[in-house]
Steps between C-alpha positions, in 0.01 A plus 500: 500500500442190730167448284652564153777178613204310655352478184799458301549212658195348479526553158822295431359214759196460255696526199740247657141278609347561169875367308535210726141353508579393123823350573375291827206403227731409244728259724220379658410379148797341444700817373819613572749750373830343258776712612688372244235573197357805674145303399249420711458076494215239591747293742478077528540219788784237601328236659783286711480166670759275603612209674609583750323808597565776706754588275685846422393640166740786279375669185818609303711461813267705717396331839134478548257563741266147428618157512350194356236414433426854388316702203727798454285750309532887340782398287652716180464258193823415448779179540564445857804285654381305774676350797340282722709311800540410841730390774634199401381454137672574198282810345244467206616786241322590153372782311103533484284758302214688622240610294247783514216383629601180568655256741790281483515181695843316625325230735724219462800630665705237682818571701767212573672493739866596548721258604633180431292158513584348839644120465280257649684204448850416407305137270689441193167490294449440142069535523286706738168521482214697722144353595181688513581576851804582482724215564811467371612193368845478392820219479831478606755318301760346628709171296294227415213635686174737550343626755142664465439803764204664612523887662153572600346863528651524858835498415544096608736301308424079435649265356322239407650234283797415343533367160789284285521623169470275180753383294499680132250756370585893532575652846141657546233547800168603458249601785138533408218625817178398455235771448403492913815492605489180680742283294823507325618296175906491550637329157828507260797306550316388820222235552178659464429642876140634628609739746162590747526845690448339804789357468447122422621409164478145249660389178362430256548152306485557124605308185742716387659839528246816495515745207170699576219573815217654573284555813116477476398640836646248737532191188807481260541420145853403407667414224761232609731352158205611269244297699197749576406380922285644762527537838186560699538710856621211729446238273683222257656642180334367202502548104306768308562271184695257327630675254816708537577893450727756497316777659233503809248747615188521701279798552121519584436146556620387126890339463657633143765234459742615199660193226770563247371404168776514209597875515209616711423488877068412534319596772240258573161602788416206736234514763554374839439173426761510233307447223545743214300764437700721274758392222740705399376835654789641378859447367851658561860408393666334707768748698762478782367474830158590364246462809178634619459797739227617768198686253196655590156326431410407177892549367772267456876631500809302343831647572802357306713592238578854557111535472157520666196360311158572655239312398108505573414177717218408313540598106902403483555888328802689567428811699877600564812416350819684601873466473538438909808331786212519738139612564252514814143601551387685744307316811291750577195486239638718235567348173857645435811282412826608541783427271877545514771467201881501526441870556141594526196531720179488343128450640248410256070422553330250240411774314831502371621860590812466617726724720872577543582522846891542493767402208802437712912497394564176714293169505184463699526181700169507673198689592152531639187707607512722783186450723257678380611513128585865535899438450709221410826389624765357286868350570819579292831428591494515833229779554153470586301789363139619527346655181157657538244476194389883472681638218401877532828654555685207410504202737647490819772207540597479881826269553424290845804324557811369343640175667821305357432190333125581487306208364127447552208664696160490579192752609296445828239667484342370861823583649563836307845397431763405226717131544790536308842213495805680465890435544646827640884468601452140361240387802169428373217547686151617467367853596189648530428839373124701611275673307209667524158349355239787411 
């Protein structure tokens, strides 16, 4: 009897050997059972990264073991709803497919943080503008005059001149870093200011009120009552040419100086020496506040009009054209422009494919790349949101903060942080908001 159940039961453990050997075969190769089918499926991969990592990870609400960076693998084919978060950050949710014998990749996750922007300085500004390493210049207005203040990376706050406003023209400021960082153009309703980050600072004597500038590593071209001047690094202002204009650029060592003739604005090439090299390289109509923008190499970008014209540098041809309130390249090599309407976001190449970020109910005051170019962050009303570019699953919009009387901000990316003026409770102020470069 003991025999006889002996070898009963090494019967059943070989059966059960011989039956599982397949299976352990199968999801080795990538098999696994579909409970809800019955069938037996070729499973995918979710590949995960984000910034920042070390974060939790939940497939259709179900904690898992892995967080990111991770490659979670032996998955059913099917839609998955995917959660990924952490302590502190607002969570990244969005519905991703697997596919047999495949692998899906979300690598350009980005959590914000969540909380409010902290105020940083109670300045009644009207501009603000960050330098390449991260210092923020900004103005506090106060009666009849200006003053120009520097917060460095450190957190310390100088002032470092005061300026009289002018009598007529519009209530404006504009400040404009040069690309290293080491100088600031203040100018508006003030007298033109150079601003140095050291904190040493000179105006500038011109013949008339400025309308356009435009930094050439450390040497400015200005446009000052339609008179085209230069202004070499530490040096004495002088003309580019005689003639007058109504528009004023300079990009890779040539100055493209634009004249209204009859019902067309000209844009004329001049070499460094000011003589000219190319007439009429190409023409626009003449538009409100039409002006020239930062382009990549061998482009030339007029803004103006509730358009953007991009034209090639050295043929004059239109490359873009594009109903647009504002547009911005990206700084970091890529050839991408983005646009934004009344109520859209686009993004567009020079091939002319163009994509719809976002068609919005309310106006869209402002906007601008993330770092990176993997989302982009737009303000309406008084809400600064984060849009990322992936589309599979639909995009995910990420609201950062809302601030009363929001009204302008800019990225940094040294810094990793958002500068935003606001009003809230009728005190304006300027806060600072972090983020998270990848």
């Amino acid at each position: 009897m003991q025999n006889r159940i002996q070898k009963l039961i090494t019967v059943v453990l070989a059966l059960l050997f011989l039956g599982s050997v397949p299976l352990v075969l199968l999801n080795t190769a990538g098999y696994r059972i579909n409970l809800r089918t019955r069938q037996l499926e070729r499973t995918g991969i979710l590949i995960l990264r984000s910034t920042p990592t070390d974060a939790r990870i939940l497939l259709d609400g179900v904690l898992q073991d892995e967080r990111t960076p991770t490659r979670l693998s032996k998955l059913l084919p099917r839609e998955y709803r995917v959660t990924v978060d952490q302590e502190g950050y607002q969570p990244w949710n969005k519905l991703l497919t697997v596919e047999s014998q495949r692998s899906a990749f979300a690598q350009n996750i980005v959590l914000f943080p969540d909380h409010l922007p902290e105020r940083i300085s109670d300045a009644e500004a009207r501009a603000i503008a960050v330098s390449s390493d991260g210092t923020l210049a900004y103005d506090h207005t106060s009666g009849a005059f200006t003053e120009i203040r520097l917060r460095r990376p450190n957190g310390e706050k100088v002032v470092v001149t005061r300026v009289a406003h002018r009598t007529g023209g519009e209530p404006e400021l504009s400040l404009n870093w040069s690309p290293d960082g080491r100088t600031l153009l203040a100018h508006g309703d003030i007298a033109p200011t150079l601003v140095g980050n050291d904190g040493s600072h000179r105006a500038l004597s011109a013949p008339g009120p400025l309308s356009s500038a435009v930094w050439s590593d450390q040497d400015l071209f200005l446009l000052t009552d339609g008179q085209p001047m230069y202004l070499p690094a530490g040096g004495v202002m002088q003309t580019v040419t005689t003639s007058t204009a109504q528009l004023l650029w300079h990009q890779d060592g040539l100055t493209y100086l634009g004249r209204t003739t009859s019902s067309t604005v000209t844009v004329d090439v001049l070499a460094a020496n000011g003589a000219l090299l190319h007439p009429a390289l190409f023409r626009i109509t003449p538009g409100w506040n039409s002006r020239f923008i930062p382009s990549p190499q061998g482009l030339l970008t007029v803004l103006g009009d509730e358009r953007v014209r991009v034209f090639d540098a050295a043929t004059g041809a239109l490359v873009i054209d594009r109903e647009a309130r504002g547009a911005v390249w990206r700084t970091d090599g890529a050839i991408e422009l983005l646009i934004w309407t009344d109520s859209e976001l686009w993004t567009t190449g020079t091939d002319g494919n163009a994509t719809l970020l976002t068609r919005l109910g309310a106006p869209i005051r402002d906007a601008a790349w993330y770092p990176g170019g993997t989302h982009v962050l737009y303000a309406s009303g008084d809400t600064l949101s984060a849009i990322e570019r992936d589309d599979r699953g639909g995009r995910v919009i990420t609201p950062l903060f809302t601030l009363p009387g929001f009204g302008t901000f800019v990225v940094d990316e040294k810094g990793a942080a958002v500068f935003a003026t606001a009003a809230p409770a009728g005190k304006p102020g300027i806060f600072r908001y972090p983020i998270l470069v990848p």
